Structures are given as structure tokens and as C-alpha cells.
Amino acid sequence: ETGTIKAGMVVVFAPANVTTEVKSVEMHHEQLEAGLPGDNVGFNVKNVSVKDIRRGNVCGDTKNDPPKEAASFKAQVIVMNHPGQIGNGYAPVLDCHTAHIACKFDTLLEKIDRRSGKSVEDLPKFIKSGDAAIVKMIPSKPMCVEPFSDYPPLGRFAVRDMRQTVAVGVIKAVEKTDGKGGKVTKAAEK
């Protein structure tokens, strides 16, 4: 939905931290010069095994705002249908792009008015259905997200619990980390 991809480009997958070169780009089994935003393309990469990358990884250009693992992020969350109260420490599953990862509501920073976006309470003890809040969230496993203002598809999420969507959110800011380890293929070092 954002960005372009061409053969010869050096890309990194986050949060797997795998760097490699794109060998070819194709759409419906036909070779393409480049994939553009909105295109549903397949691409071949050099010397990367299926074990190195997985669903939820984000691929990006190493030279242009490469994707990185999120250590934590701040999001505006709207609680839709949660039967109880949500407090610090709540750790539901977030569905964000194709990632499906538990994230902890680390700190409820402020409760806000849904219409104006103005703060109505700092550091609330809990939030409930109908409330909107700014929340600091910490992923339980490596995850790659981005602010909604920069990359909309990577900056919105659904909060799942009790087999339903209990809240939705928009990411405002991300604290990134370089993650651990990683792999750079020979093709990427040229």
C-alpha cells in the first residue's frame, strides 16, 4: 500500500532483521520492472530461507527509512465493547497489518474526549467502553509498526479479546530498536 520495489534493491525485513537483495518482482507470474503502491506483487530475494522471515514482517528499502522493530509505541485507543475496565497491564492481542501479537497496555497516559481529542484526565486508573485514551503499549514479541501519519496501513490496529474486537487504535509515535542479531546475505553486502 506504500512504497515501491524493484529488482536490485537492497531490502530489510523487520523485526526479523534480515537484509538481502531483491532478485525479481512479478505480478500474476509475469516479470515486472517495479511494484508500485497498491500493486499486489510477489518478489524473489537471495539466500533467505522460509525460517528467516514470517507473517507480520515488514519489508523496506535499507536506504530510505528502513523498517525497525518497535520497542514500544503510543497509540490513541477507543474502547468499543469491553465488558469491564481496562487498566495498566492489560495484554490483549493486537491485529496490526498482518501481525497478530499480544501487546501490553503499559501506561494509560491520558483519557481524551473522543470528539475534540482534548485531554480530560491524566494517568487514569482505568478506561471502559466508550472511552478514548492515549496509551503506551509494549509488544510481547518483536513487532514492526509505524505512526499512522507516516504509513497508514502499519499504523492502525484492532484489539482482540474474548473472540471479538474490543477496541481500535491509531499509532501516534513509535520508539524503535535495532533488535537482536539479524542476518545480512552476501548479495546485500555488494
Coordinates of N, CA and C in Angstrom, one line a residue:
E1 N 0.8 -1.2 0.0 CA 0.0 0.0 0.0 C 0.9 1.3 0.0
T2 N 2.1 1.1 0.4 CA 3.1 2.3 0.4 C 4.4 1.7 -0.2
G3 N 5.1 2.6 -0.9 CA 6.5 2.3 -1.3 C 6.5 1.5 -2.7
T4 N 7.7 1.4 -3.2 CA 7.9 0.7 -4.5 C 9.0 -0.3 -4.3
I5 N 9.0 -1.3 -5.1 CA 10.0 -2.4 -5.0 C 10.5 -2.7 -6.4
K6 N 11.9 -2.8 -6.6 CA 12.4 -3.1 -7.9 C 13.6 -4.1 -7.7
A7 N 13.8 -4.9 -8.8 CA 15.0 -5.8 -8.8 C 16.2 -5.0 -8.5
G8 N 17.2 -5.6 -7.7 CA 18.4 -4.9 -7.4 C 18.4 -4.1 -6.2
M9 N 17.2 -3.9 -5.6 CA 17.1 -3.1 -4.4 C 17.6 -3.9 -3.2
V10 N 18.2 -3.3 -2.2 CA 18.6 -4.0 -1.0 C 17.5 -3.7 0.0
V11 N 16.9 -4.7 0.5 CA 15.8 -4.5 1.4 C 16.1 -5.2 2.8
V12 N 15.4 -4.7 3.8 CA 15.5 -5.3 5.1 C 14.0 -5.7 5.6
F13 N 14.0 -6.9 6.2 CA 12.7 -7.4 6.8 C 12.8 -7.1 8.3
A14 N 11.8 -6.4 8.8 CA 11.7 -6.1 10.3 C 10.4 -6.8 10.8
P15 N 10.5 -7.3 12.0 CA 11.5 -7.3 13.0 C 12.6 -8.4 12.9
A16 N 12.5 -9.2 11.8 CA 13.4 -10.4 11.7 C 14.9 -9.9 11.5
N17 N 15.0 -8.6 11.0 CA 16.3 -8.0 10.8 C 17.2 -8.8 9.8
V18 N 16.5 -9.2 8.7 CA 17.2 -9.9 7.6 C 17.3 -8.9 6.5
T19 N 18.6 -8.7 6.0 CA 18.9 -7.8 4.9 C 19.3 -8.6 3.6
T20 N 18.7 -8.3 2.5 CA 19.0 -9.1 1.3 C 18.7 -8.2 0.0
E21 N 19.0 -8.8 -1.1 CA 18.8 -8.1 -2.4 C 17.5 -8.7 -3.1
V22 N 16.7 -7.9 -3.7 CA 15.6 -8.3 -4.5 C 16.1 -8.8 -5.8
K23 N 15.8 -10.1 -6.1 CA 16.2 -10.6 -7.4 C 15.2 -10.3 -8.5
S24 N 13.9 -10.4 -8.3 CA 12.9 -10.1 -9.3 C 11.6 -9.8 -8.7
V25 N 10.8 -9.1 -9.4 CA 9.4 -8.7 -9.0 C 8.5 -9.2 -10.0
E26 N 7.3 -9.8 -9.6 CA 6.4 -10.3 -10.6 C 4.9 -10.1 -10.1
M27 N 4.0 -10.0 -11.1 CA 2.6 -9.9 -10.7 C 1.9 -10.9 -11.6
H28 N 1.1 -11.8 -11.0 CA 0.4 -12.8 -11.8 C 1.4 -13.6 -12.7
H29 N 2.5 -14.0 -12.1 CA 3.6 -14.8 -12.8 C 4.2 -14.1 -14.0
E30 N 4.0 -12.8 -14.1 CA 4.7 -12.0 -15.2 C 5.8 -11.1 -14.5
Q31 N 6.9 -11.1 -15.1 CA 8.0 -10.3 -14.7 C 7.6 -8.8 -14.7
L32 N 8.0 -8.0 -13.7 CA 7.7 -6.6 -13.7 C 9.0 -5.8 -13.4
E33 N 9.0 -4.6 -14.0 CA 10.1 -3.7 -13.7 C 10.1 -3.3 -12.2
A34 N 8.9 -2.9 -11.7 CA 8.8 -2.4 -10.4 C 7.4 -2.7 -9.9
G35 N 7.3 -2.8 -8.5 CA 6.0 -2.9 -7.9 C 5.7 -1.5 -7.3
L36 N 4.5 -1.0 -7.5 CA 4.1 0.3 -7.1 C 3.0 0.2 -6.0
P37 N 2.8 1.3 -5.2 CA 1.8 1.3 -4.2 C 0.4 0.8 -4.7
G38 N -0.1 -0.2 -3.9 CA -1.4 -0.8 -4.3 C -1.3 -2.0 -5.2
D39 N -0.1 -2.2 -5.8 CA 0.1 -3.5 -6.6 C 0.3 -4.7 -5.6
N40 N -0.3 -5.8 -6.0 CA -0.1 -7.0 -5.2 C 0.9 -7.8 -6.0
V41 N 2.1 -7.7 -5.5 CA 3.2 -8.4 -6.2 C 3.9 -9.5 -5.4
G42 N 4.6 -10.3 -6.1 CA 5.5 -11.3 -5.4 C 6.9 -10.9 -5.8
F43 N 7.8 -11.2 -4.9 CA 9.2 -10.9 -5.3 C 10.1 -12.0 -4.7
N44 N 11.2 -12.2 -5.4 CA 12.2 -13.2 -5.0 C 13.4 -12.5 -4.4
V45 N 13.9 -13.0 -3.3 CA 15.1 -12.5 -2.6 C 16.1 -13.5 -2.6
K46 N 17.4 -13.1 -2.5 CA 18.5 -14.0 -2.5 C 18.9 -14.5 -1.1
N47 N 19.1 -15.8 -1.1 CA 19.7 -16.5 0.1 C 18.9 -16.3 1.4
V48 N 17.6 -16.3 1.4 CA 16.8 -16.1 2.6 C 15.9 -17.4 2.7
S49 N 16.0 -18.0 3.8 CA 15.1 -19.2 3.9 C 13.8 -18.9 4.5
V50 N 12.8 -19.8 4.4 CA 11.5 -19.5 4.9 C 11.5 -19.3 6.4
K51 N 12.5 -20.0 7.1 CA 12.6 -19.8 8.5 C 13.0 -18.4 9.0
D52 N 13.7 -17.7 8.1 CA 14.2 -16.4 8.5 C 13.1 -15.3 8.6
I53 N 12.1 -15.4 7.8 CA 11.0 -14.4 7.8 C 9.7 -15.0 8.1
R54 N 8.7 -14.2 8.6 CA 7.4 -14.8 8.8 C 6.3 -13.8 8.6
R55 N 5.1 -14.2 8.7 CA 3.9 -13.4 8.6 C 4.0 -12.2 9.6
G56 N 3.7 -11.0 9.1 CA 3.8 -9.9 10.0 C 5.1 -9.1 9.9
N57 N 6.1 -9.7 9.2 CA 7.3 -8.9 8.9 C 7.0 -7.8 7.9
V58 N 7.8 -6.7 8.0 CA 7.6 -5.6 7.1 C 8.9 -5.5 6.3
C59 N 8.8 -5.3 5.0 CA 10.0 -5.2 4.1 C 10.1 -3.8 3.6
G60 N 11.3 -3.3 3.7 CA 11.5 -1.9 3.3 C 12.9 -1.7 2.7
D61 N 13.1 -0.6 2.1 CA 14.4 -0.1 1.5 C 15.4 0.2 2.6
T62 N 16.6 -0.4 2.5 CA 17.6 -0.1 3.6 C 18.0 1.3 3.5
K63 N 17.9 2.0 2.4 CA 18.4 3.4 2.2 C 17.4 4.4 2.5
N64 N 16.1 4.0 2.6 CA 15.0 5.0 2.8 C 14.1 4.7 3.9
D65 N 14.4 5.2 5.1 CA 13.5 4.9 6.3 C 13.2 3.4 6.5
P66 N 14.3 2.6 6.6 CA 14.1 1.2 6.8 C 13.2 0.8 8.0
P67 N 12.4 -0.2 7.8 CA 11.5 -0.6 9.0 C 12.4 -1.2 10.1
K68 N 12.0 -0.9 11.3 CA 12.7 -1.4 12.5 C 11.7 -2.0 13.5
E69 N 12.2 -2.8 14.4 CA 11.3 -3.3 15.5 C 10.9 -2.2 16.4
A70 N 9.7 -2.3 16.9 CA 9.1 -1.3 17.9 C 9.4 -1.8 19.3
A71 N 10.1 -1.0 20.1 CA 10.3 -1.3 21.5 C 9.0 -1.0 22.2
S72 N 8.4 0.1 21.9 CA 7.1 0.5 22.4 C 6.5 1.5 21.5
F73 N 5.2 1.7 21.7 CA 4.5 2.8 20.9 C 3.4 3.4 21.6
K74 N 3.1 4.7 21.2 CA 2.0 5.4 21.8 C 0.8 5.4 20.9
A75 N -0.3 5.1 21.3 CA -1.5 5.0 20.4 C -2.7 5.7 21.1
Q76 N -3.6 6.1 20.2 CA -4.9 6.6 20.6 C -5.8 5.4 20.5
V77 N -6.4 5.0 21.6 CA -7.2 3.8 21.6 C -8.7 4.2 21.9
I78 N -9.6 3.6 21.2 CA -11.0 3.8 21.5 C -11.6 2.4 21.9
V79 N -12.1 2.4 23.2 CA -12.7 1.1 23.6 C -14.1 1.0 23.1
M80 N -14.4 -0.1 22.4 CA -15.8 -0.2 21.8 C -16.7 -1.1 22.6
N81 N -16.3 -2.4 22.8 CA -17.2 -3.2 23.6 C -16.4 -4.2 24.5
H82 N -15.9 -3.6 25.6 CA -15.2 -4.4 26.6 C -16.2 -4.4 27.8
P83 N -16.5 -5.6 28.3 CA -17.4 -5.7 29.4 C -17.0 -5.1 30.7
G84 N -15.7 -5.0 30.9 CA -15.2 -4.5 32.2 C -14.4 -3.2 32.1
Q85 N -13.4 -3.1 32.9 CA -12.5 -2.0 32.9 C -11.1 -2.4 32.4
I86 N -10.5 -1.5 31.7 CA -9.1 -1.8 31.2 C -8.1 -1.0 32.0
G87 N -7.1 -1.6 32.6 CA -6.2 -0.8 33.4 C -4.8 -1.1 32.8
N88 N -3.7 -0.5 33.5 CA -2.4 -0.8 33.1 C -2.1 -2.3 33.3
G89 N -1.4 -2.9 32.3 CA -1.0 -4.3 32.4 C -1.9 -5.2 31.6
Y90 N -3.0 -4.7 31.1 CA -3.9 -5.5 30.2 C -3.1 -5.9 29.0
A91 N -3.2 -7.1 28.6 CA -2.3 -7.6 27.4 C -3.1 -8.4 26.4
P92 N -4.0 -7.8 25.6 CA -4.7 -8.5 24.6 C -3.9 -8.7 23.3
V93 N -4.5 -9.3 22.4 CA -3.8 -9.5 21.1 C -4.2 -8.3 20.2
L94 N -3.1 -7.8 19.5 CA -3.4 -6.7 18.5 C -3.3 -7.3 17.1
D95 N -4.2 -7.0 16.3 CA -4.1 -7.3 14.9 C -3.7 -6.0 14.2
C96 N -2.5 -5.9 13.7 CA -2.0 -4.7 13.0 C -1.3 -5.2 11.7
H97 N -1.7 -4.7 10.6 CA -1.4 -5.2 9.3 C -1.5 -6.7 9.3
T98 N -0.5 -7.5 9.0 CA -0.7 -9.0 9.1 C -0.2 -9.6 10.4
A99 N 0.3 -8.7 11.3 CA 0.9 -9.2 12.5 C -0.3 -9.5 13.5
H100 N -0.1 -10.4 14.4 CA -1.1 -10.9 15.3 C -0.4 -11.1 16.6
I101 N -0.2 -10.1 17.5 CA 0.8 -10.2 18.6 C 0.2 -9.6 19.8
A102 N 0.4 -10.2 21.0 CA -0.1 -9.7 22.3 C 0.7 -8.4 22.6
C103 N 0.1 -7.4 23.0 CA 0.7 -6.1 23.4 C 0.2 -5.7 24.8
K104 N 1.1 -5.2 25.7 CA 0.6 -4.8 27.0 C 0.3 -3.3 27.0
F105 N -0.9 -3.0 27.6 CA -1.2 -1.6 27.8 C -0.3 -1.2 29.0
D106 N 0.8 -0.7 28.8 CA 1.8 -0.5 29.8 C 1.4 0.7 30.7
T107 N 1.0 1.8 30.1 CA 0.6 3.0 30.9 C -0.5 3.7 30.2
L108 N -1.7 3.9 30.9 CA -2.7 4.7 30.4 C -2.3 6.2 30.6
L109 N -1.9 6.9 29.6 CA -1.3 8.2 29.8 C -2.3 9.3 30.0
E110 N -3.4 9.3 29.2 CA -4.4 10.2 29.4 C -5.7 9.8 28.8
K111 N -6.8 10.1 29.4 CA -8.1 9.9 28.8 C -8.5 11.1 28.0
I112 N -9.0 11.0 26.8 CA -9.3 12.1 26.0 C -10.7 12.1 25.5
D113 N -11.2 13.3 25.2 CA -12.5 13.5 24.6 C -12.5 13.0 23.2
R114 N -13.4 12.0 22.9 CA -13.4 11.4 21.5 C -13.6 12.4 20.4
R115 N -14.4 13.4 20.6 CA -14.6 14.4 19.6 C -13.5 15.4 19.4
S116 N -13.1 16.1 20.5 CA -12.2 17.1 20.4 C -10.7 16.6 20.4
G117 N -10.5 15.5 21.0 CA -9.1 15.0 21.2 C -8.4 15.6 22.4
K118 N -9.1 16.5 23.1 CA -8.5 17.2 24.3 C -8.5 16.2 25.5
S119 N -7.4 16.4 26.3 CA -7.2 15.6 27.5 C -8.3 15.9 28.5
V120 N -8.9 14.9 29.1 CA -9.9 15.1 30.2 C -9.4 14.6 31.5
E121 N -8.4 13.7 31.5 CA -7.8 13.1 32.7 C -6.4 12.6 32.5
D122 N -5.4 13.0 33.3 CA -4.1 12.4 33.2 C -4.0 11.1 33.9
L123 N -3.2 10.2 33.4 CA -2.9 8.9 34.1 C -4.2 8.3 34.7
P124 N -5.2 8.1 33.9 CA -6.4 7.4 34.5 C -6.1 6.0 35.0
K125 N -6.9 5.6 36.1 CA -6.6 4.3 36.6 C -7.2 3.2 35.7
F126 N -8.2 3.5 35.0 CA -8.8 2.6 34.0 C -9.6 3.3 32.9
I127 N -9.9 2.6 31.9 CA -10.8 3.1 30.8 C -11.8 2.0 30.6
K128 N -13.0 2.4 30.0 CA -14.1 1.4 29.8 C -14.7 1.7 28.4
S129 N -15.7 0.9 28.1 CA -16.4 1.1 26.8 C -16.8 2.5 26.5
G130 N -16.5 3.0 25.3 CA -16.9 4.4 25.0 C -15.8 5.4 25.3
D131 N -14.8 5.0 26.0 CA -13.7 5.9 26.4 C -12.6 5.9 25.3
A132 N -11.9 7.0 25.1 CA -10.8 7.1 24.3 C -9.6 7.5 25.2
A133 N -8.4 7.0 24.8 CA -7.2 7.3 25.7 C -6.0 7.2 24.8
I134 N -4.9 7.9 25.3 CA -3.6 7.7 24.8 C -2.9 6.7 25.7
V135 N -2.3 5.7 25.1 CA -1.8 4.5 25.8 C -0.4 4.2 25.3
K136 N 0.5 4.0 26.3 CA 1.9 3.5 25.9 C 1.8 2.0 25.9
M137 N 2.1 1.3 24.7 CA 2.0 -0.1 24.6 C 3.3 -0.7 24.3
I138 N 3.5 -2.0 24.8 CA 4.7 -2.7 24.7 C 4.4 -4.1 24.1
P139 N 4.9 -4.4 22.9 CA 4.7 -5.7 22.3 C 5.3 -6.8 23.1
S140 N 4.7 -8.0 23.1 CA 5.2 -9.1 23.9 C 6.3 -9.8 23.1
K141 N 6.2 -9.7 21.8 CA 7.2 -10.3 20.9 C 7.7 -9.2 19.8
P142 N 8.8 -9.5 19.2 CA 9.2 -8.5 18.2 C 8.1 -8.2 17.2
M143 N 7.9 -6.9 16.9 CA 6.8 -6.4 16.1 C 7.2 -5.1 15.4
C144 N 6.7 -4.9 14.1 CA 7.1 -3.7 13.4 C 5.8 -2.9 13.1
V145 N 5.7 -1.7 13.7 CA 4.6 -0.8 13.4 C 5.1 0.6 13.1
E146 N 4.3 1.4 12.6 CA 4.7 2.8 12.3 C 3.6 3.8 12.7
P147 N 4.0 5.1 12.8 CA 2.9 6.0 13.1 C 1.9 6.1 11.9
F148 N 0.6 6.2 12.2 CA -0.4 6.2 11.2 C -0.2 7.4 10.2
S149 N 0.4 8.5 10.7 CA 0.6 9.7 9.8 C 1.7 9.4 8.8
D150 N 2.6 8.5 9.0 CA 3.6 8.2 8.1 C 3.2 7.0 7.1
Y151 N 2.7 6.0 7.7 CA 2.3 4.8 6.9 C 1.0 4.2 7.4
P152 N -0.1 4.7 6.9 CA -1.4 4.3 7.4 C -1.7 2.8 7.6
P153 N -1.3 2.0 6.7 CA -1.6 0.5 6.8 C -0.8 -0.1 8.1
L154 N 0.3 0.5 8.4 CA 1.1 0.0 9.5 C 0.8 0.7 10.9
G155 N -0.2 1.6 10.8 CA -0.4 2.5 12.0 C -1.8 2.4 12.6
R156 N -2.6 1.4 12.1 CA -3.9 1.2 12.7 C -4.0 -0.3 13.2
F157 N -4.8 -0.5 14.2 CA -4.9 -1.9 14.8 C -6.2 -2.1 15.4
A158 N -6.6 -3.4 15.5 CA -7.8 -3.8 16.3 C -7.3 -4.6 17.5
V159 N -8.0 -4.4 18.6 CA -7.6 -5.0 19.9 C -8.6 -6.2 20.1
R160 N -8.1 -7.4 20.1 CA -8.9 -8.6 20.2 C -8.9 -9.2 21.5
D161 N -10.0 -9.6 22.1 CA -10.1 -10.3 23.3 C -11.5 -11.0 23.4
M162 N -11.6 -12.1 24.1 CA -12.8 -12.8 24.2 C -13.5 -13.0 22.8
R163 N -12.6 -13.3 21.8 CA -13.0 -13.7 20.4 C -13.8 -12.5 19.8
Q164 N -13.5 -11.3 20.2 CA -14.2 -10.2 19.5 C -13.2 -9.0 19.5
T165 N -13.6 -8.0 18.7 CA -12.8 -6.7 18.7 C -13.3 -5.9 19.8
V166 N -12.5 -5.6 20.8 CA -12.9 -4.8 22.0 C -12.5 -3.3 21.9
A167 N -11.5 -3.0 21.0 CA -11.1 -1.6 20.9 C -10.4 -1.5 19.5
V168 N -10.2 -0.3 19.1 CA -9.4 0.0 17.9 C -8.4 1.1 18.2
G169 N -7.4 1.2 17.5 CA -6.4 2.2 17.8 C -5.6 2.7 16.6
V170 N -5.0 3.9 16.8 CA -4.2 4.6 15.8 C -2.9 4.9 16.4
I171 N -1.8 4.5 15.8 CA -0.5 4.8 16.4 C 0.0 6.2 16.1
K172 N 0.4 6.9 17.2 CA 0.9 8.3 17.1 C 2.4 8.4 17.1
A173 N 3.1 7.5 17.8 CA 4.6 7.6 17.8 C 5.1 6.2 18.2
V174 N 6.3 5.9 17.6 CA 6.9 4.6 17.9 C 8.4 4.8 18.4
E175 N 8.7 4.1 19.4 CA 10.1 4.1 19.9 C 10.7 2.8 19.3
K176 N 11.7 3.0 18.4 CA 12.2 1.9 17.7 C 13.5 1.3 18.3
T177 N 13.8 0.1 17.9 CA 15.0 -0.6 18.4 C 15.6 -1.3 17.2
D178 N 16.9 -1.6 17.3 CA 17.5 -2.3 16.2 C 17.4 -3.8 16.3
G179 N 16.8 -4.2 17.5 CA 16.5 -5.6 17.7 C 17.8 -6.4 17.9
K180 N 17.7 -7.7 17.9 CA 18.8 -8.6 18.2 C 19.3 -9.3 17.0
G181 N 20.5 -9.6 16.9 CA 21.1 -10.4 15.8 C 20.8 -9.9 14.5
G182 N 20.1 -10.8 13.7 CA 19.8 -10.4 12.3 C 20.8 -11.1 11.4
K183 N 20.5 -10.9 10.1 CA 21.3 -11.6 9.1 C 21.4 -10.7 7.9
V184 N 22.6 -10.6 7.3 CA 22.8 -9.9 6.1 C 23.3 -10.9 5.1
T185 N 22.6 -11.0 4.0 CA 23.1 -12.0 3.0 C 24.2 -11.4 2.2
K186 N 25.0 -12.3 1.5 CA 26.1 -11.8 0.7 C 25.7 -10.9 -0.4
A187 N 24.5 -11.1 -0.9 CA 24.0 -10.3 -2.0 C 23.8 -8.8 -1.6
A188 N 23.5 -8.7 -0.3 CA 23.2 -7.3 0.3 C 24.5 -6.5 0.5
E189 N 25.6 -7.2 0.6 CA 26.8 -6.5 1.0 C 27.6 -5.9 -0.1
K190 N 27.1 -6.1 -1.3 CA 27.8 -5.6 -2.5 C 27.8 -4.1 -2.6

